[in-house]
CSV table of C-alpha atoms and ligand atoms in Angstrom, one decimal:
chain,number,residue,atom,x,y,z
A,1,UNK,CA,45.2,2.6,111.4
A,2,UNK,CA,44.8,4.1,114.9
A,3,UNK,CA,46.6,7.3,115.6
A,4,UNK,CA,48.2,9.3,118.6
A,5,UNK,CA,49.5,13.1,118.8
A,6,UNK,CA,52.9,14.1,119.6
A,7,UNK,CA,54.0,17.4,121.3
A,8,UNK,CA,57.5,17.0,119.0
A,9,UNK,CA,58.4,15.1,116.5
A,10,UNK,CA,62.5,16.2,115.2
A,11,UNK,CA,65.1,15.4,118.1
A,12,UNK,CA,68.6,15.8,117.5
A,13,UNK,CA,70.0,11.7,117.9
A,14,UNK,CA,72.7,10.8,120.5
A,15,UNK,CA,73.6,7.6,118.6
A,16,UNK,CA,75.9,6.6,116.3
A,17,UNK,CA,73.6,6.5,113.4
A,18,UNK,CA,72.4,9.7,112.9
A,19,UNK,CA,72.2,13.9,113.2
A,20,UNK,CA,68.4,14.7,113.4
A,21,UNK,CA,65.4,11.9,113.8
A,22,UNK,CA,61.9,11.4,113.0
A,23,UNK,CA,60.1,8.9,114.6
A,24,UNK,CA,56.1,9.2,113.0
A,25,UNK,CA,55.0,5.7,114.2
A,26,UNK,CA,54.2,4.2,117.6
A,27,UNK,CA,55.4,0.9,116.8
A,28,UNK,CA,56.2,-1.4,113.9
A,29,UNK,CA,54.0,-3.9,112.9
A,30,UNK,CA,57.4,-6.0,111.5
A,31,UNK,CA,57.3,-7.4,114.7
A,32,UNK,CA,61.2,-8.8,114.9
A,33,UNK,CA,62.4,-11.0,117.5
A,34,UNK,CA,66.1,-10.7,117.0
A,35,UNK,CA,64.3,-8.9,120.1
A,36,UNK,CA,63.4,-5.2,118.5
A,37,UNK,CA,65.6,-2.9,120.6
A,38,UNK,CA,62.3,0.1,120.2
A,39,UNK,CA,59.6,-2.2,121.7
A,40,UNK,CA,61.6,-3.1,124.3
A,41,UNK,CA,62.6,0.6,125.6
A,42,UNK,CA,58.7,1.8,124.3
A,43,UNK,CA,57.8,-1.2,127.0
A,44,UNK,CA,60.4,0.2,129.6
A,45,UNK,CA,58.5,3.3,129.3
A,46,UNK,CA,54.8,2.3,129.2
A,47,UNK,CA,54.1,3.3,126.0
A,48,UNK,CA,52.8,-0.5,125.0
A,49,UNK,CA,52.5,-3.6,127.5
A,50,UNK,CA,53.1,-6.5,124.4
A,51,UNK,CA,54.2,-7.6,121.7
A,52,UNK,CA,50.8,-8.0,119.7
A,53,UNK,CA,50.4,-4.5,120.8
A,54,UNK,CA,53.6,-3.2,119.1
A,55,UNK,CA,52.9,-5.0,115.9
A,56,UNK,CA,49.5,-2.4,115.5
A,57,UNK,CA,51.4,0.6,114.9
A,58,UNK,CA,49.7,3.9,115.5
A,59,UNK,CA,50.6,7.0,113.6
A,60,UNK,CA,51.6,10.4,114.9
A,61,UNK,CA,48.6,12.4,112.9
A,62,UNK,CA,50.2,16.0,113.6
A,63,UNK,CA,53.3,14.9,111.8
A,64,UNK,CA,53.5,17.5,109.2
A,65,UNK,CA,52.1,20.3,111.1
A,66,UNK,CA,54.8,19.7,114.3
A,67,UNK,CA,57.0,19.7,111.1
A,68,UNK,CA,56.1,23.4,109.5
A,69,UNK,CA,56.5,24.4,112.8
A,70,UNK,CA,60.2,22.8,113.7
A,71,UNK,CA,61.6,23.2,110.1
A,72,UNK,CA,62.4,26.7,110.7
A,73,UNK,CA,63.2,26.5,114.1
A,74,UNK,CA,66.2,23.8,113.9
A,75,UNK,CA,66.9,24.4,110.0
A,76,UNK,CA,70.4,26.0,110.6
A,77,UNK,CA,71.5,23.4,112.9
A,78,UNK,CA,70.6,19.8,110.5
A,79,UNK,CA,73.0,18.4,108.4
A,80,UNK,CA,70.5,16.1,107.4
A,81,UNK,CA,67.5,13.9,108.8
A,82,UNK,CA,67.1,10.5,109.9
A,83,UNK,CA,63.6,8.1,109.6
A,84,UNK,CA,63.4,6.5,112.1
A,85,UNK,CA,65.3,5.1,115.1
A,86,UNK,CA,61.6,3.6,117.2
A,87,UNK,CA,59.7,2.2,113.9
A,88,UNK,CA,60.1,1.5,110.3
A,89,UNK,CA,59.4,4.2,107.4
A,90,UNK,CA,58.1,1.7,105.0
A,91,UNK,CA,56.4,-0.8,106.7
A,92,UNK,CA,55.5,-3.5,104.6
A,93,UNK,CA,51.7,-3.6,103.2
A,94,UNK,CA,51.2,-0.5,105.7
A,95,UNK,CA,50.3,1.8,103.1
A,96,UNK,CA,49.1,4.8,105.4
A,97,UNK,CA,52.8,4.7,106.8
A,98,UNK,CA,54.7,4.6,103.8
A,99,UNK,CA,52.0,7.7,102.7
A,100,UNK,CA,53.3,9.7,105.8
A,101,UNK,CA,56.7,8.9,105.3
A,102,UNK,CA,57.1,10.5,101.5
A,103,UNK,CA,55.0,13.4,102.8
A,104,UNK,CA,57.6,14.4,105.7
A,105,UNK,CA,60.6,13.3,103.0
A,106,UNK,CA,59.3,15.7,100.4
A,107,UNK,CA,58.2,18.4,103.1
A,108,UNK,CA,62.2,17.8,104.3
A,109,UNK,CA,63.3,18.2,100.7
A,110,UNK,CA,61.5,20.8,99.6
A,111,UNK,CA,63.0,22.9,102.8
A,112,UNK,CA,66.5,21.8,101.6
A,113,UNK,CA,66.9,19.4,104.1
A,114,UNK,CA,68.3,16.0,103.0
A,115,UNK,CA,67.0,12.2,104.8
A,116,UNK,CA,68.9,9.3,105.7
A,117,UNK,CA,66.1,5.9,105.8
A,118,UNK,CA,66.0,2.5,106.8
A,119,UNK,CA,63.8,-0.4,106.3
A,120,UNK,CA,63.0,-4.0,106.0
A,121,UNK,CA,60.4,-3.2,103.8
A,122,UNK,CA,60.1,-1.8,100.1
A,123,UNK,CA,60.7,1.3,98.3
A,124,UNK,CA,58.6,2.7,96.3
A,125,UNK,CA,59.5,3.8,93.2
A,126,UNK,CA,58.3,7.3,93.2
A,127,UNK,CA,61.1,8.2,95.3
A,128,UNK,CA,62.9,8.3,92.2
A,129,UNK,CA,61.0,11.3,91.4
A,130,UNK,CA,63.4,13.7,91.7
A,131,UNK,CA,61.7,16.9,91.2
A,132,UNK,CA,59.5,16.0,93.8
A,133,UNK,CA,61.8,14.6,96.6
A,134,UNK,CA,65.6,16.1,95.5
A,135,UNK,CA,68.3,13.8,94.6
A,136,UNK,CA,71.0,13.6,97.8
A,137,UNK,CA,68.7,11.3,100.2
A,138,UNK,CA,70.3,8.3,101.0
A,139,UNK,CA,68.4,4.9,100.9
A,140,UNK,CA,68.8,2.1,103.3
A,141,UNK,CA,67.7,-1.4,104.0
A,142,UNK,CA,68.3,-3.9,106.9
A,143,UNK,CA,69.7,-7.1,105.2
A,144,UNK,CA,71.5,-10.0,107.3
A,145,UNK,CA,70.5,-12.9,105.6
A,146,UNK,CA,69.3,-13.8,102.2
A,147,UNK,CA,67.1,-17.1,104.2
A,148,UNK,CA,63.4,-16.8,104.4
A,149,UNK,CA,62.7,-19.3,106.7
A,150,UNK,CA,65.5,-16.9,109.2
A,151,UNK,CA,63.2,-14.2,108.1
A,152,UNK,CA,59.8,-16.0,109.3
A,153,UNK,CA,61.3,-16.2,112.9
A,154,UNK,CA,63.2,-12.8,113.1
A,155,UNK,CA,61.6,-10.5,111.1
A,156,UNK,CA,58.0,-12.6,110.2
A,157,UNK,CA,55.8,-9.7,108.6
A,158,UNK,CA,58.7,-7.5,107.4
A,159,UNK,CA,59.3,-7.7,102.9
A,160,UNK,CA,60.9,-10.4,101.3
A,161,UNK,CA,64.9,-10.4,101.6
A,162,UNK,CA,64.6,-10.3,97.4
A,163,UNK,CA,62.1,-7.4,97.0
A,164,UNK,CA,64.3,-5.0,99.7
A,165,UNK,CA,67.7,-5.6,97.8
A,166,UNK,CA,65.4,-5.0,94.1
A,167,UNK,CA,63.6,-2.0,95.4
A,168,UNK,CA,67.2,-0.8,96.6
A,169,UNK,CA,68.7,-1.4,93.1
A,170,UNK,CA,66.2,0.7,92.0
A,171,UNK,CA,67.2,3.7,93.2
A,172,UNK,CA,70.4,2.9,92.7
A,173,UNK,CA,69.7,2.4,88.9
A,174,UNK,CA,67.6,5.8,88.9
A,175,UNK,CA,71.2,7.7,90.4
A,176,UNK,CA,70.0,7.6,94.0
A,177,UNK,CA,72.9,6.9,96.8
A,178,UNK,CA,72.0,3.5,98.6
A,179,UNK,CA,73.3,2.1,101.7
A,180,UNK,CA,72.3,-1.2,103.9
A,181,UNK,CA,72.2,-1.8,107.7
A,182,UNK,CA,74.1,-5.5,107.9
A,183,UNK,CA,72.7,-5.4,111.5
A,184,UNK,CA,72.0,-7.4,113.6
A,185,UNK,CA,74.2,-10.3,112.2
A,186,UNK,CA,73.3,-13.3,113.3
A,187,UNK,CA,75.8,-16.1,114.9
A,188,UNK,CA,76.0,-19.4,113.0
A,189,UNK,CA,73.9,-21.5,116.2
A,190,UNK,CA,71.3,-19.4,114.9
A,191,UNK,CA,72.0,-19.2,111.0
A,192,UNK,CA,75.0,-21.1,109.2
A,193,UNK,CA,74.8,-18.8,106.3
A,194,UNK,CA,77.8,-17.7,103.7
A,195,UNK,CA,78.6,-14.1,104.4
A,196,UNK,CA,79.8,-13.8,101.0
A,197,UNK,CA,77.0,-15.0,99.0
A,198,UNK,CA,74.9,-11.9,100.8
A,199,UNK,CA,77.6,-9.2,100.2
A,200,UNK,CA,77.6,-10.2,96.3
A,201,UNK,CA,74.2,-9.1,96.0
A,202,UNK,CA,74.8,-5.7,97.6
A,203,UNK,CA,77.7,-4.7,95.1
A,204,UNK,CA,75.9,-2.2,93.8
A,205,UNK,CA,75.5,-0.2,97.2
A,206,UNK,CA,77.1,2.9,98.2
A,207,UNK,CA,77.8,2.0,101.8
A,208,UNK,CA,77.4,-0.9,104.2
A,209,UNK,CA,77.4,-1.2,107.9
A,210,UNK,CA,77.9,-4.2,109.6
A,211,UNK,CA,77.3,-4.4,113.5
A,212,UNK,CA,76.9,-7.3,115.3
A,213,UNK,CA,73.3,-9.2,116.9
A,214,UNK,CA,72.7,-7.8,120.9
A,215,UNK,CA,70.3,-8.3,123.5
A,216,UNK,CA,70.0,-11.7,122.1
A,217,UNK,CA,71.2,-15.0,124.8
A,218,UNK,CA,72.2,-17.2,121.3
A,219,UNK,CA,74.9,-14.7,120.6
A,220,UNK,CA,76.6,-14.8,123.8
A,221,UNK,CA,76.3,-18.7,124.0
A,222,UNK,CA,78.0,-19.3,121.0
A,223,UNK,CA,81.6,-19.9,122.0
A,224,UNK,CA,83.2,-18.2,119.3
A,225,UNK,CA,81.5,-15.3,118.6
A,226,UNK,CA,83.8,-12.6,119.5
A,227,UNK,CA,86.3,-14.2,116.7
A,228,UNK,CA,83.0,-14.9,114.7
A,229,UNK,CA,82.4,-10.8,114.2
A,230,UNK,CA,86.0,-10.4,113.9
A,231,UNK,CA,86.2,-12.7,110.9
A,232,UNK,CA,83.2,-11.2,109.9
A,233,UNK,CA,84.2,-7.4,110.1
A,234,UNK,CA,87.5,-8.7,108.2
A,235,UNK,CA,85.4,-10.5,105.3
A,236,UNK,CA,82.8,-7.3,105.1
A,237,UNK,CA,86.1,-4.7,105.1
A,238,UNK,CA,87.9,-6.9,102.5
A,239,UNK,CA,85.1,-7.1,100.3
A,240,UNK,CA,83.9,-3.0,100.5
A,241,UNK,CA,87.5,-2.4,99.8
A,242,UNK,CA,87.4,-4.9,96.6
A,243,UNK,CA,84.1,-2.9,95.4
A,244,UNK,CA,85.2,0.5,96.5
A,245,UNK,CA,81.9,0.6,98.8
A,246,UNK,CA,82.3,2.5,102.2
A,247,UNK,CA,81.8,1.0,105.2
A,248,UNK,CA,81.6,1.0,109.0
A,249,UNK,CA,82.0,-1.7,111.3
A,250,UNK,CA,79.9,-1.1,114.6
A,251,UNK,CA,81.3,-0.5,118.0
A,252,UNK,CA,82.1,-3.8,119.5
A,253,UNK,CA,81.8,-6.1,116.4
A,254,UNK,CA,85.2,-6.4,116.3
A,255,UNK,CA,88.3,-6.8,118.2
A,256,UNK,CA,89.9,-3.3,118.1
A,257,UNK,CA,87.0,-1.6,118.2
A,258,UNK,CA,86.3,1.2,115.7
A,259,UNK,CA,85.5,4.1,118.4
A,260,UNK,CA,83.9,6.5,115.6
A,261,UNK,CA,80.4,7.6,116.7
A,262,UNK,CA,79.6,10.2,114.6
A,263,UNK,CA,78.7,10.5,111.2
A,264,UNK,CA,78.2,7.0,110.3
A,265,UNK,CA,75.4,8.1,107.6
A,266,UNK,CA,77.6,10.9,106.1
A,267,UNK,CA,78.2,10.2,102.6
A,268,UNK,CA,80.2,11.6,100.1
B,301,SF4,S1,61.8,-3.2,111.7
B,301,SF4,FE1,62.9,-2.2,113.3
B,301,SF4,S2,61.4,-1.1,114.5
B,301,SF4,FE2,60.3,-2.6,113.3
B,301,SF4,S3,60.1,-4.4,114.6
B,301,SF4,FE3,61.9,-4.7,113.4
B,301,SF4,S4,63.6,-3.9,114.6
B,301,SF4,FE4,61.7,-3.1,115.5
């Protein structure tokens, strides 16, 4: 895998998501089309000119030593830290990522910092390890759909919708917190799809956030789609409140918008 250097690697977040970020990877070779919110901003500002580019990710190779230098210095001020915002931590069949990413998780831990992740790829299980990697990270996926021909056009080389939600369980079933990322939700003129049938598979989670799809011309072309998310947010509060799972609906999903933009990720 090619490489680049940073200068710094943790940045405390402005969004709604997190406290402190790590972003170790220069694209993600996922390659979603929902369109991927990082390529398009890492093409705004010249970092890559394509998409075929952005699916050849390139990792930051001074990750760990920017990492023993930062530790100390922001320490005091994380509550806990975020991977990542601009790429996915475990990449599917990118085994050099996923390598980096339990490195800078267990460096984190063994400092007594705790991580917040997301992916729409696999865990693997040694993250269940707790000796090596502490027990109070808290495991995400991205899951809006349990249909793998959706998955072919939105998300084509990210894992299978089955293998995220078993490698989640996982965890789960070895005392680990889980939480999954219902975002972007598609519109029904691009997926009819039972909302339900998805949530029943994610009763074991500890949290869900819901948010509706963006940036995408579909969305806004569908007629009803601000009472689509509205009905949505009701069925994915109803259901959370049935299964005692938090949740968060994102800002502008639903009609009175939930205005809370900090500490989405806190968990209890
Ligand atoms: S997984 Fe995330 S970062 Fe990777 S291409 Fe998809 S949306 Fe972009």
């Amino acid at each position: 895998m090619r490489t680049i250097t940073k200068n710094t690697l943790l940045y405390k977040s402005k969004v709604e998501y997190a406290d402190f970020c790590i972003n170790h990877v220069q694209g993600c070779s996922h390659g979603c089309t929902y369109p991927c919110y990082a390529m398009m901003m890492a093409k705004r500002f010249g970092q890559i000119k394509s998409y075929n580019e952005w699916i050849k990710p390139k990792l930051v190779s001074n990750a760990l030593e920017l990492l023993d230098k930062e530790i100390p210095k922001y320490k005091d001020q994380i509550n806990f830290v975020h991977l990542c915002f601009t790429t996915d931590p475990f990449m599917y069949k990118q085994k050099e990522v996923c390598d980096l990413s339990l490195k800078i998780i267990e460096k984190l831990n063994k400092s007594g910092i705790k991580t917040t992740t997301l992916t729409k790829g696999i865990y693997p299980k040694e993250l269940s390890n707790m000796e090596k990697y502490g027990y109070n990270n808290v495991y995400g996926i991205t899951l809006v759909s349990l249909d793998e021909t959706f998955k072919k056009r939105f998300e084509p080389f990210s894992a299978p919708f089955k293998d995220r939600i078993k490698s989640l369980k996982y965890l789960h079933d070895n005392g680990l917190k889980t939480w999954v990322s219902m975002e972007p939700y598609p519109t029904p003129n691009l997926l009819d799809q039972n909302l339900l049938e998805i949530l029943d598979k994610l009763y074991f989670v500890d949290k869900i956030i819901f948010g509706k799809l963006n940036y995408n011309v579909k969305t806004s072309e569908y007629g009803d789609n601000v009472a689509f998310y509205a009905n949505c947010a009701r069925i994915v509060t109803n259901f959370c409140k049935r299964n005692k799972i938090d949740y968060h609906i994102k800002y502008g999903t639903q009609f009175r918008n939930d205005k809370t933009t900090s500490a989405v990720l806190q968990f209890n």
